[in-house]
Amino acid sequence: MAANDANVNQNIAQNEQAGHIDVDEDPNMVQWRGNLVSEKEAKALRHVFDNLQDHFGHQRPDPRVRFNQVSLAHPGHGQKWHGDVDFTYDIDGDHCRLNYIGMDVCIDLAPKLVHKHGQPLLNDYGSTWLYVYLPKLSIDRVKSYMKAGTGWDVSDEGFIDDTNRNMVAIKVKLCNESGQPEPSFWVVKDKDASEGRGSMSFSRIGSVQEVAAQPHQKRIHRGIGIFTISMEVDGTSNLEPTPGTWDEANLSFTLVSARTWGVTDCVAPIVYAPSKRHLD
């Protein structure tokens, strides 16, 4: 990802509440929530963040989105190659490229077990990472889109299967470094969804980390998570891996924003580090 793209992405995550930018600085650019972006990117941002369209979810139509070919880079040490996934949305026949993807998820802010000496068993939970839960069918669909768009098969590394409920838990990252925006947490204001989720109105109540620290919010929240996706593949330092070989891509999800409309007691949370991938 180019440096200027990274800066725009940081600003988008930080400035989801509208600010003012003089669009006269560049007549080919428009503003979206205080960010100066191209018209096509603004269209895609409104589509994904504001209208909550074309996300992966239970009993949702197939998203009109393509996973694009990934440019891999080697960090100069080790055997892993890394790349960021981006996406092209088909919005009324207009193909708009964006770094974000939405999924119906349950966001786990529920309390976790602590060690007998008072230390948490899941270190930094709710600060640098957390679990989200989604139907296995949804993550299988993400894998199929990844395969179709990039050629890469996706490994099961990082996915924790609850075979009894056909659910999958994913450990997702939360930005918390100095100078980096923390993911935003929004709650629904108008619960009348008669015209679809895109007609819901949401209010930002803080960052995910701030909400996770509030005792009354320590529940499992239902909503749409908006993520960036990166991937890594095993290889050698002097030979870039290619799709179609026996290597599989490991996906990593970073939560950028959450739009929530309620809590649920129907999902059993993980309360300590699972010792195996399958939860029986």
PDB file of C-alpha atoms in Angstrom:
ATOM      1  CA  MET A   1       0.000   0.000   0.000  1.00  0.00           C
ATOM      2  CA  ALA A   2       1.420   3.373  -1.006  1.00  0.00           C
ATOM      3  CA  ALA A   3       2.235   5.863   1.748  1.00  0.00           C
ATOM      4  CA  ASN A   4      -0.365   8.404   0.616  1.00  0.00           C
ATOM      5  CA  ASP A   5      -3.036   5.688   0.494  1.00  0.00           C
ATOM      6  CA  ALA A   6      -2.122   4.684   4.044  1.00  0.00           C
ATOM      7  CA  ASN A   7      -2.499   8.288   5.211  1.00  0.00           C
ATOM      8  CA  VAL A   8      -5.922   8.570   3.591  1.00  0.00           C
ATOM      9  CA  ASN A   9      -6.993   5.300   5.203  1.00  0.00           C
ATOM     10  CA  GLN A  10      -5.862   6.531   8.628  1.00  0.00           C
ATOM     11  CA  ASN A  11      -7.805   9.747   8.168  1.00  0.00           C
ATOM     12  CA  ILE A  12     -10.918   7.867   7.098  1.00  0.00           C
ATOM     13  CA  ALA A  13     -10.834   5.736  10.222  1.00  0.00           C
ATOM     14  CA  GLN A  14     -10.180   8.792  12.386  1.00  0.00           C
ATOM     15  CA  ASN A  15     -12.606  11.248  10.809  1.00  0.00           C
ATOM     16  CA  GLU A  16     -15.835   9.352  10.315  1.00  0.00           C
ATOM     17  CA  GLN A  17     -17.660  12.338  11.698  1.00  0.00           C
ATOM     18  CA  ALA A  18     -17.866  14.988   9.046  1.00  0.00           C
ATOM     19  CA  GLY A  19     -15.323  17.785   9.079  1.00  0.00           C
ATOM     20  CA  HIS A  20     -14.662  20.608   6.639  1.00  0.00           C
ATOM     21  CA  ILE A  21     -12.153  20.517   3.817  1.00  0.00           C
ATOM     22  CA  ASP A  22     -12.003  23.105   1.039  1.00  0.00           C
ATOM     23  CA  VAL A  23     -12.709  21.050  -2.074  1.00  0.00           C
ATOM     24  CA  ASP A  24     -11.605  24.012  -4.193  1.00  0.00           C
ATOM     25  CA  GLU A  25      -8.048  22.846  -3.457  1.00  0.00           C
ATOM     26  CA  ASP A  26      -8.632  20.111  -6.040  1.00  0.00           C
ATOM     27  CA  PRO A  27     -11.758  20.236  -8.220  1.00  0.00           C
ATOM     28  CA  ASN A  28     -11.419  16.509  -8.973  1.00  0.00           C
ATOM     29  CA  MET A  29     -11.715  15.639  -5.283  1.00  0.00           C
ATOM     30  CA  VAL A  30     -14.703  15.631  -2.970  1.00  0.00           C
ATOM     31  CA  GLN A  31     -15.053  15.362   0.776  1.00  0.00           C
ATOM     32  CA  TRP A  32     -16.467  12.453   2.708  1.00  0.00           C
ATOM     33  CA  ARG A  33     -16.639  12.824   6.505  1.00  0.00           C
ATOM     34  CA  GLY A  34     -13.778  15.296   6.496  1.00  0.00           C
ATOM     35  CA  ASN A  35     -11.562  13.345   4.086  1.00  0.00           C
ATOM     36  CA  LEU A  36     -10.525  14.597   0.671  1.00  0.00           C
ATOM     37  CA  VAL A  37     -10.945  11.677  -1.720  1.00  0.00           C
ATOM     38  CA  SER A  38     -11.682  11.018  -5.380  1.00  0.00           C
ATOM     39  CA  GLU A  39     -15.307  10.964  -6.520  1.00  0.00           C
ATOM     40  CA  LYS A  40     -15.211   7.209  -7.075  1.00  0.00           C
ATOM     41  CA  GLU A  41     -13.709   6.550  -3.660  1.00  0.00           C
ATOM     42  CA  ALA A  42     -16.311   8.779  -2.020  1.00  0.00           C
ATOM     43  CA  LYS A  43     -19.026   6.831  -3.822  1.00  0.00           C
ATOM     44  CA  ALA A  44     -17.576   3.554  -2.535  1.00  0.00           C
ATOM     45  CA  LEU A  45     -17.135   4.900   1.009  1.00  0.00           C
ATOM     46  CA  ARG A  46     -20.753   6.038   1.150  1.00  0.00           C
ATOM     47  CA  HIS A  47     -21.801   2.665  -0.252  1.00  0.00           C
ATOM     48  CA  VAL A  48     -19.925   0.640   2.387  1.00  0.00           C
ATOM     49  CA  PHE A  49     -19.843   2.879   5.493  1.00  0.00           C
ATOM     50  CA  ASP A  50     -23.023   4.946   5.180  1.00  0.00           C
ATOM     51  CA  ASN A  51     -25.430   2.743   3.234  1.00  0.00           C
ATOM     52  CA  LEU A  52     -24.037  -0.581   4.539  1.00  0.00           C
ATOM     53  CA  GLN A  53     -24.277  -2.197   1.121  1.00  0.00           C
ATOM     54  CA  ASP A  54     -22.579  -5.257  -0.384  1.00  0.00           C
ATOM     55  CA  HIS A  55     -21.315  -6.764   2.827  1.00  0.00           C
ATOM     56  CA  PHE A  56     -21.028 -10.457   3.632  1.00  0.00           C
ATOM     57  CA  GLY A  57     -23.828 -11.647   5.872  1.00  0.00           C
ATOM     58  CA  HIS A  58     -26.363 -14.263   6.835  1.00  0.00           C
ATOM     59  CA  GLN A  59     -29.209 -14.510   4.301  1.00  0.00           C
ATOM     60  CA  ARG A  60     -27.752 -11.614   2.360  1.00  0.00           C
ATOM     61  CA  PRO A  61     -27.458 -11.558  -1.452  1.00  0.00           C
ATOM     62  CA  ASP A  62     -24.012 -12.173  -2.911  1.00  0.00           C
ATOM     63  CA  PRO A  63     -22.042  -8.922  -2.568  1.00  0.00           C
ATOM     64  CA  ARG A  64     -21.264  -7.128  -5.821  1.00  0.00           C
ATOM     65  CA  VAL A  65     -17.579  -6.874  -5.043  1.00  0.00           C
ATOM     66  CA  ARG A  66     -14.378  -8.337  -6.445  1.00  0.00           C
ATOM     67  CA  PHE A  67     -11.243  -9.144  -4.464  1.00  0.00           C
ATOM     68  CA  ASN A  68      -8.325  -7.756  -6.482  1.00  0.00           C
ATOM     69  CA  GLN A  69      -4.955  -9.294  -7.246  1.00  0.00           C
ATOM     70  CA  VAL A  70      -2.560  -8.836  -4.328  1.00  0.00           C
ATOM     71  CA  SER A  71       0.941  -7.411  -4.747  1.00  0.00           C
ATOM     72  CA  LEU A  72       3.185  -9.280  -2.302  1.00  0.00           C
ATOM     73  CA  ALA A  73       6.317  -7.889  -0.688  1.00  0.00           C
ATOM     74  CA  HIS A  74       9.056  -9.523   1.359  1.00  0.00           C
ATOM     75  CA  PRO A  75      10.085  -7.678   4.544  1.00  0.00           C
ATOM     76  CA  GLY A  76      13.742  -8.638   4.124  1.00  0.00           C
ATOM     77  CA  HIS A  77      13.789 -11.321   6.786  1.00  0.00           C
ATOM     78  CA  GLY A  78      11.990 -14.586   7.440  1.00  0.00           C
ATOM     79  CA  GLN A  79      10.022 -16.707   5.013  1.00  0.00           C
ATOM     80  CA  LYS A  80       6.724 -14.787   4.894  1.00  0.00           C
ATOM     81  CA  TRP A  81       5.513 -12.597   2.053  1.00  0.00           C
ATOM     82  CA  HIS A  82       2.889  -9.967   2.870  1.00  0.00           C
ATOM     83  CA  GLY A  83       0.254  -8.018   0.967  1.00  0.00           C
ATOM     84  CA  ASP A  84      -2.908  -5.957   1.450  1.00  0.00           C
ATOM     85  CA  VAL A  85      -6.170  -6.943  -0.194  1.00  0.00           C
ATOM     86  CA  ASP A  86      -8.331  -4.310  -1.843  1.00  0.00           C
ATOM     87  CA  PHE A  87     -11.727  -4.548  -3.463  1.00  0.00           C
ATOM     88  CA  THR A  88     -13.678  -3.286  -6.465  1.00  0.00           C
ATOM     89  CA  TYR A  89     -17.374  -2.594  -5.931  1.00  0.00           C
ATOM     90  CA  ASP A  90     -19.902  -2.574  -8.765  1.00  0.00           C
ATOM     91  CA  ILE A  91     -22.118   0.368  -7.817  1.00  0.00           C
ATOM     92  CA  ASP A  92     -24.786   0.990 -10.435  1.00  0.00           C
ATOM     93  CA  GLY A  93     -22.375  -0.083 -13.145  1.00  0.00           C
ATOM     94  CA  ASP A  94     -19.551   2.083 -11.805  1.00  0.00           C
ATOM     95  CA  HIS A  95     -16.483   0.113 -10.677  1.00  0.00           C
ATOM     96  CA  CYS A  96     -15.081   1.725  -7.530  1.00  0.00           C
ATOM     97  CA  ARG A  97     -11.947   0.546  -5.754  1.00  0.00           C
ATOM     98  CA  LEU A  98     -11.712   0.571  -1.952  1.00  0.00           C
ATOM     99  CA  ASN A  99      -9.589  -0.923   0.853  1.00  0.00           C
ATOM    100  CA  TYR A 100     -12.556  -1.880   3.053  1.00  0.00           C
ATOM    101  CA  ILE A 101     -15.009  -4.776   3.266  1.00  0.00           C
ATOM    102  CA  GLY A 102     -18.070  -5.237   5.490  1.00  0.00           C
ATOM    103  CA  MET A 103     -19.322  -8.373   7.251  1.00  0.00           C
ATOM    104  CA  ASP A 104     -22.271  -9.172   9.508  1.00  0.00           C
ATOM    105  CA  VAL A 105     -20.625 -10.064  12.823  1.00  0.00           C
ATOM    106  CA  CYS A 106     -21.142 -10.330  16.551  1.00  0.00           C
ATOM    107  CA  ILE A 107     -18.496  -8.271  18.337  1.00  0.00           C
ATOM    108  CA  ASP A 108     -17.396  -9.819  21.611  1.00  0.00           C
ATOM    109  CA  LEU A 109     -16.915  -7.241  24.375  1.00  0.00           C
ATOM    110  CA  ALA A 110     -18.024  -9.730  27.058  1.00  0.00           C
ATOM    111  CA  PRO A 111     -15.897 -10.197  30.222  1.00  0.00           C
ATOM    112  CA  LYS A 112     -13.058 -12.716  30.053  1.00  0.00           C
ATOM    113  CA  LEU A 113     -11.691 -15.039  32.708  1.00  0.00           C
ATOM    114  CA  VAL A 114      -8.717 -13.882  34.731  1.00  0.00           C
ATOM    115  CA  HIS A 115      -5.822 -15.795  36.236  1.00  0.00           C
ATOM    116  CA  LYS A 116      -5.999 -16.646  39.928  1.00  0.00           C
ATOM    117  CA  HIS A 117      -3.471 -13.856  40.531  1.00  0.00           C
ATOM    118  CA  GLY A 118      -5.823 -11.342  38.957  1.00  0.00           C
ATOM    119  CA  GLN A 119      -4.181 -11.134  35.546  1.00  0.00           C
ATOM    120  CA  PRO A 120      -6.313 -11.541  32.388  1.00  0.00           C
ATOM    121  CA  LEU A 121      -5.912 -14.815  30.523  1.00  0.00           C
ATOM    122  CA  LEU A 122      -6.412 -13.032  27.209  1.00  0.00           C
ATOM    123  CA  ASN A 123      -3.798 -10.287  27.331  1.00  0.00           C
ATOM    124  CA  ASP A 124      -4.716  -6.903  25.801  1.00  0.00           C
ATOM    125  CA  TYR A 125      -8.208  -8.115  24.922  1.00  0.00           C
ATOM    126  CA  GLY A 126     -10.354  -5.172  23.848  1.00  0.00           C
ATOM    127  CA  SER A 127      -7.253  -3.010  23.513  1.00  0.00           C
ATOM    128  CA  THR A 128      -5.223  -4.447  20.635  1.00  0.00           C
ATOM    129  CA  TRP A 129      -7.498  -7.276  19.512  1.00  0.00           C
ATOM    130  CA  LEU A 130     -10.823  -9.014  20.074  1.00  0.00           C
ATOM    131  CA  TYR A 131     -13.005 -11.827  18.759  1.00  0.00           C
ATOM    132  CA  VAL A 132     -15.822 -11.457  16.283  1.00  0.00           C
ATOM    133  CA  TYR A 133     -18.243 -14.270  15.469  1.00  0.00           C
ATOM    134  CA  LEU A 134     -20.005 -14.956  12.191  1.00  0.00           C
ATOM    135  CA  PRO A 135     -21.714 -17.858  10.441  1.00  0.00           C
ATOM    136  CA  LYS A 136     -19.367 -20.365   8.828  1.00  0.00           C
ATOM    137  CA  LEU A 137     -21.255 -19.848   5.579  1.00  0.00           C
ATOM    138  CA  SER A 138     -20.193 -16.181   5.581  1.00  0.00           C
ATOM    139  CA  ILE A 139     -16.481 -16.898   5.997  1.00  0.00           C
ATOM    140  CA  ASP A 140     -16.711 -19.653   3.381  1.00  0.00           C
ATOM    141  CA  ARG A 141     -18.135 -17.070   1.005  1.00  0.00           C
ATOM    142  CA  VAL A 142     -15.250 -14.697   1.777  1.00  0.00           C
ATOM    143  CA  LYS A 143     -12.826 -17.533   0.974  1.00  0.00           C
ATOM    144  CA  SER A 144     -14.559 -18.242  -2.328  1.00  0.00           C
ATOM    145  CA  TYR A 145     -14.423 -14.553  -3.329  1.00  0.00           C
ATOM    146  CA  MET A 146     -10.732 -14.487  -2.399  1.00  0.00           C
ATOM    147  CA  LYS A 147     -10.059 -17.532  -4.563  1.00  0.00           C
ATOM    148  CA  ALA A 148     -12.048 -16.163  -7.506  1.00  0.00           C
ATOM    149  CA  GLY A 149     -10.463 -12.718  -7.391  1.00  0.00           C
ATOM    150  CA  THR A 150      -6.849 -13.429  -6.475  1.00  0.00           C
ATOM    151  CA  GLY A 151      -6.319 -17.109  -7.216  1.00  0.00           C
ATOM    152  CA  TRP A 152      -5.257 -17.783  -3.632  1.00  0.00           C
ATOM    153  CA  ASP A 153      -6.788 -20.511  -1.517  1.00  0.00           C
ATOM    154  CA  VAL A 154      -7.329 -19.382   2.072  1.00  0.00           C
ATOM    155  CA  SER A 155      -6.038 -21.467   4.964  1.00  0.00           C
ATOM    156  CA  ASP A 156      -8.038 -22.102   8.124  1.00  0.00           C
ATOM    157  CA  GLU A 157      -5.299 -20.512  10.222  1.00  0.00           C
ATOM    158  CA  GLY A 158      -6.855 -18.011  12.619  1.00  0.00           C
ATOM    159  CA  PHE A 159     -10.414 -19.303  12.269  1.00  0.00           C
ATOM    160  CA  ILE A 160     -11.898 -21.030  15.319  1.00  0.00           C
ATOM    161  CA  ASP A 161     -14.806 -23.290  14.371  1.00  0.00           C
ATOM    162  CA  ASP A 162     -17.782 -23.803  16.667  1.00  0.00           C
ATOM    163  CA  THR A 163     -19.103 -26.892  14.906  1.00  0.00           C
ATOM    164  CA  ASN A 164     -22.149 -27.149  17.173  1.00  0.00           C
ATOM    165  CA  ARG A 165     -23.482 -23.785  16.018  1.00  0.00           C
ATOM    166  CA  ASN A 166     -21.879 -23.539  12.552  1.00  0.00           C
ATOM    167  CA  MET A 167     -20.163 -20.362  13.706  1.00  0.00           C
ATOM    168  CA  VAL A 168     -16.599 -19.148  13.293  1.00  0.00           C
ATOM    169  CA  ALA A 169     -14.613 -16.924  15.646  1.00  0.00           C
ATOM    170  CA  ILE A 170     -11.954 -14.649  14.183  1.00  0.00           C
ATOM    171  CA  LYS A 171      -9.278 -12.856  16.151  1.00  0.00           C
ATOM    172  CA  VAL A 172      -9.230  -9.335  14.670  1.00  0.00           C
ATOM    173  CA  LYS A 173      -6.740  -6.545  15.239  1.00  0.00           C
ATOM    174  CA  LEU A 174      -7.520  -3.147  16.722  1.00  0.00           C
ATOM    175  CA  CYS A 175      -5.258  -0.211  15.958  1.00  0.00           C
ATOM    176  CA  ASN A 176      -4.001   1.372  19.186  1.00  0.00           C
ATOM    177  CA  GLU A 177      -0.549   2.712  18.318  1.00  0.00           C
ATOM    178  CA  SER A 178       0.319   6.327  18.920  1.00  0.00           C
ATOM    179  CA  GLY A 179      -0.727   8.418  15.944  1.00  0.00           C
ATOM    180  CA  GLN A 180      -2.958   5.652  14.594  1.00  0.00           C
ATOM    181  CA  PRO A 181      -6.751   6.010  14.681  1.00  0.00           C
ATOM    182  CA  GLU A 182      -8.661   3.634  16.913  1.00  0.00           C
ATOM    183  CA  PRO A 183     -11.652   1.866  15.337  1.00  0.00           C
ATOM    184  CA  SER A 184     -14.951   3.669  15.810  1.00  0.00           C
ATOM    185  CA  PHE A 185     -18.021   2.199  17.505  1.00  0.00           C
ATOM    186  CA  TRP A 186     -21.462   3.334  16.361  1.00  0.00           C
ATOM    187  CA  VAL A 187     -24.906   2.441  17.751  1.00  0.00           C
ATOM    188  CA  VAL A 188     -28.205   2.654  15.959  1.00  0.00           C
ATOM    189  CA  LYS A 189     -30.405   5.672  16.638  1.00  0.00           C
ATOM    190  CA  ASP A 190     -33.404   4.669  14.553  1.00  0.00           C
ATOM    191  CA  LYS A 191     -34.220   0.968  14.803  1.00  0.00           C
ATOM    192  CA  ASP A 192     -36.918   1.096  12.125  1.00  0.00           C
ATOM    193  CA  ALA A 193     -35.262  -0.989   9.432  1.00  0.00           C
ATOM    194  CA  SER A 194     -38.362  -1.323   7.248  1.00  0.00           C
ATOM    195  CA  GLU A 195     -36.391   0.119   4.335  1.00  0.00           C
ATOM    196  CA  GLY A 196     -33.274  -1.947   5.002  1.00  0.00           C
ATOM    197  CA  ARG A 197     -30.151  -1.459   7.033  1.00  0.00           C
ATOM    198  CA  GLY A 198     -28.945   1.305   4.748  1.00  0.00           C
ATOM    199  CA  SER A 199     -31.804   3.452   6.048  1.00  0.00           C
ATOM    200  CA  MET A 200     -30.707   3.100   9.698  1.00  0.00           C
ATOM    201  CA  SER A 201     -29.245   6.105  11.455  1.00  0.00           C
ATOM    202  CA  PHE A 202     -26.186   5.592  13.671  1.00  0.00           C
ATOM    203  CA  SER A 203     -24.405   7.655  16.300  1.00  0.00           C
ATOM    204  CA  ARG A 204     -20.708   7.353  17.164  1.00  0.00           C
ATOM    205  CA  ILE A 205     -20.219   6.778  20.920  1.00  0.00           C
ATOM    206  CA  GLY A 206     -16.429   6.421  20.954  1.00  0.00           C
ATOM    207  CA  SER A 207     -13.713   4.053  19.886  1.00  0.00           C
ATOM    208  CA  VAL A 208     -14.053   0.294  20.256  1.00  0.00           C
ATOM    209  CA  GLN A 209     -11.450   0.436  23.030  1.00  0.00           C
ATOM    210  CA  GLU A 210     -13.388   3.129  24.916  1.00  0.00           C
ATOM    211  CA  VAL A 211     -16.651   1.208  24.632  1.00  0.00           C
ATOM    212  CA  ALA A 212     -14.985  -2.064  25.662  1.00  0.00           C
ATOM    213  CA  ALA A 213     -13.830  -0.411  28.890  1.00  0.00           C
ATOM    214  CA  GLN A 214     -17.390   0.510  29.954  1.00  0.00           C
ATOM    215  CA  PRO A 215     -18.939  -2.123  32.272  1.00  0.00           C
ATOM    216  CA  HIS A 216     -22.467  -1.783  30.858  1.00  0.00           C
ATOM    217  CA  GLN A 217     -21.161  -2.403  27.307  1.00  0.00           C
ATOM    218  CA  LYS A 218     -19.466  -5.707  28.142  1.00  0.00           C
ATOM    219  CA  ARG A 219     -21.859  -7.726  26.002  1.00  0.00           C
ATOM    220  CA  ILE A 220     -21.847  -9.324  22.582  1.00  0.00           C
ATOM    221  CA  HIS A 221     -22.961  -6.693  20.089  1.00  0.00           C
ATOM    222  CA  ARG A 222     -24.661  -7.463  16.778  1.00  0.00           C
ATOM    223  CA  GLY A 223     -23.899  -5.392  13.743  1.00  0.00           C
ATOM    224  CA  ILE A 224     -21.691  -4.857  10.733  1.00  0.00           C
ATOM    225  CA  GLY A 225     -17.930  -4.721  11.089  1.00  0.00           C
ATOM    226  CA  ILE A 226     -15.919  -2.902   8.433  1.00  0.00           C
ATOM    227  CA  PHE A 227     -12.442  -4.326   7.985  1.00  0.00           C
ATOM    228  CA  THR A 228      -9.203  -4.152   6.103  1.00  0.00           C
ATOM    229  CA  ILE A 229      -7.715  -7.495   5.112  1.00  0.00           C
ATOM    230  CA  SER A 230      -4.050  -8.367   4.730  1.00  0.00           C
ATOM    231  CA  MET A 231      -2.514 -11.697   3.807  1.00  0.00           C
ATOM    232  CA  GLU A 232       0.719 -13.562   4.244  1.00  0.00           C
ATOM    233  CA  VAL A 233       2.100 -16.548   2.397  1.00  0.00           C
ATOM    234  CA  ASP A 234       5.055 -18.800   3.074  1.00  0.00           C
ATOM    235  CA  GLY A 235       7.891 -18.559   0.588  1.00  0.00           C
ATOM    236  CA  THR A 236      11.598 -17.906   0.283  1.00  0.00           C
ATOM    237  CA  SER A 237      13.292 -14.530   0.351  1.00  0.00           C
ATOM    238  CA  ASN A 238      14.397 -14.785  -3.283  1.00  0.00           C
ATOM    239  CA  LEU A 239      11.259 -16.329  -4.817  1.00  0.00           C
ATOM    240  CA  GLU A 240       7.836 -14.726  -4.595  1.00  0.00           C
ATOM    241  CA  PRO A 241       5.058 -17.289  -4.034  1.00  0.00           C
ATOM    242  CA  THR A 242       2.290 -17.479  -6.604  1.00  0.00           C
ATOM    243  CA  PRO A 243      -1.309 -18.682  -6.362  1.00  0.00           C
ATOM    244  CA  GLY A 244      -2.150 -22.125  -7.611  1.00  0.00           C
ATOM    245  CA  THR A 245       0.695 -23.827  -5.774  1.00  0.00           C
ATOM    246  CA  TRP A 246       0.302 -25.868  -2.613  1.00  0.00           C
ATOM    247  CA  ASP A 247       0.758 -22.730  -0.504  1.00  0.00           C
ATOM    248  CA  GLU A 248      -2.302 -21.146   1.072  1.00  0.00           C
ATOM    249  CA  ALA A 249      -2.826 -17.535   2.143  1.00  0.00           C
ATOM    250  CA  ASN A 250      -3.328 -16.676   5.801  1.00  0.00           C
ATOM    251  CA  LEU A 251      -5.752 -13.766   6.189  1.00  0.00           C
ATOM    252  CA  SER A 252      -5.558 -11.102   8.879  1.00  0.00           C
ATOM    253  CA  PHE A 253      -8.501  -8.807   9.637  1.00  0.00           C
ATOM    254  CA  THR A 254      -8.275  -5.328  11.178  1.00  0.00           C
ATOM    255  CA  LEU A 255     -11.492  -3.757  12.460  1.00  0.00           C
ATOM    256  CA  VAL A 256     -11.880  -0.168  11.240  1.00  0.00           C
ATOM    257  CA  SER A 257     -15.453   0.591  12.270  1.00  0.00           C
ATOM    258  CA  ALA A 258     -18.484  -1.125  13.821  1.00  0.00           C
ATOM    259  CA  ARG A 259     -22.149  -0.296  13.174  1.00  0.00           C
ATOM    260  CA  THR A 260     -24.231  -2.028  15.857  1.00  0.00           C
ATOM    261  CA  TRP A 261     -27.965  -2.365  16.493  1.00  0.00           C
ATOM    262  CA  GLY A 262     -28.236  -4.440  19.633  1.00  0.00           C
ATOM    263  CA  VAL A 263     -26.821  -7.153  21.842  1.00  0.00           C
ATOM    264  CA  THR A 264     -27.343 -10.901  21.835  1.00  0.00           C
ATOM    265  CA  ASP A 265     -27.199 -13.717  24.374  1.00  0.00           C
ATOM    266  CA  CYS A 266     -27.445 -16.379  21.666  1.00  0.00           C
ATOM    267  CA  VAL A 267     -23.706 -16.621  21.012  1.00  0.00           C
ATOM    268  CA  ALA A 268     -21.439 -18.359  23.520  1.00  0.00           C
ATOM    269  CA  PRO A 269     -18.346 -16.162  23.939  1.00  0.00           C
ATOM    270  CA  ILE A 270     -14.784 -17.384  24.222  1.00  0.00           C
ATOM    271  CA  VAL A 271     -13.724 -16.636  27.799  1.00  0.00           C
ATOM    272  CA  TYR A 272     -10.166 -17.973  27.707  1.00  0.00           C
ATOM    273  CA  ALA A 273      -7.597 -18.817  25.024  1.00  0.00           C
ATOM    274  CA  PRO A 274      -8.921 -21.841  23.083  1.00  0.00           C
ATOM    275  CA  SER A 275      -6.496 -24.745  23.122  1.00  0.00           C
ATOM    276  CA  LYS A 276      -7.527 -26.022  19.721  1.00  0.00           C
ATOM    277  CA  ARG A 277      -9.019 -24.679  16.553  1.00  0.00           C
ATOM    278  CA  HIS A 278     -12.307 -26.591  16.768  1.00  0.00           C
ATOM    279  CA  LEU A 279     -14.650 -25.888  19.671  1.00  0.00           C
ATOM    280  CA  ASP A 280     -16.660 -29.064  20.319  1.00  0.00           C
TER     281      ASP A 280
END
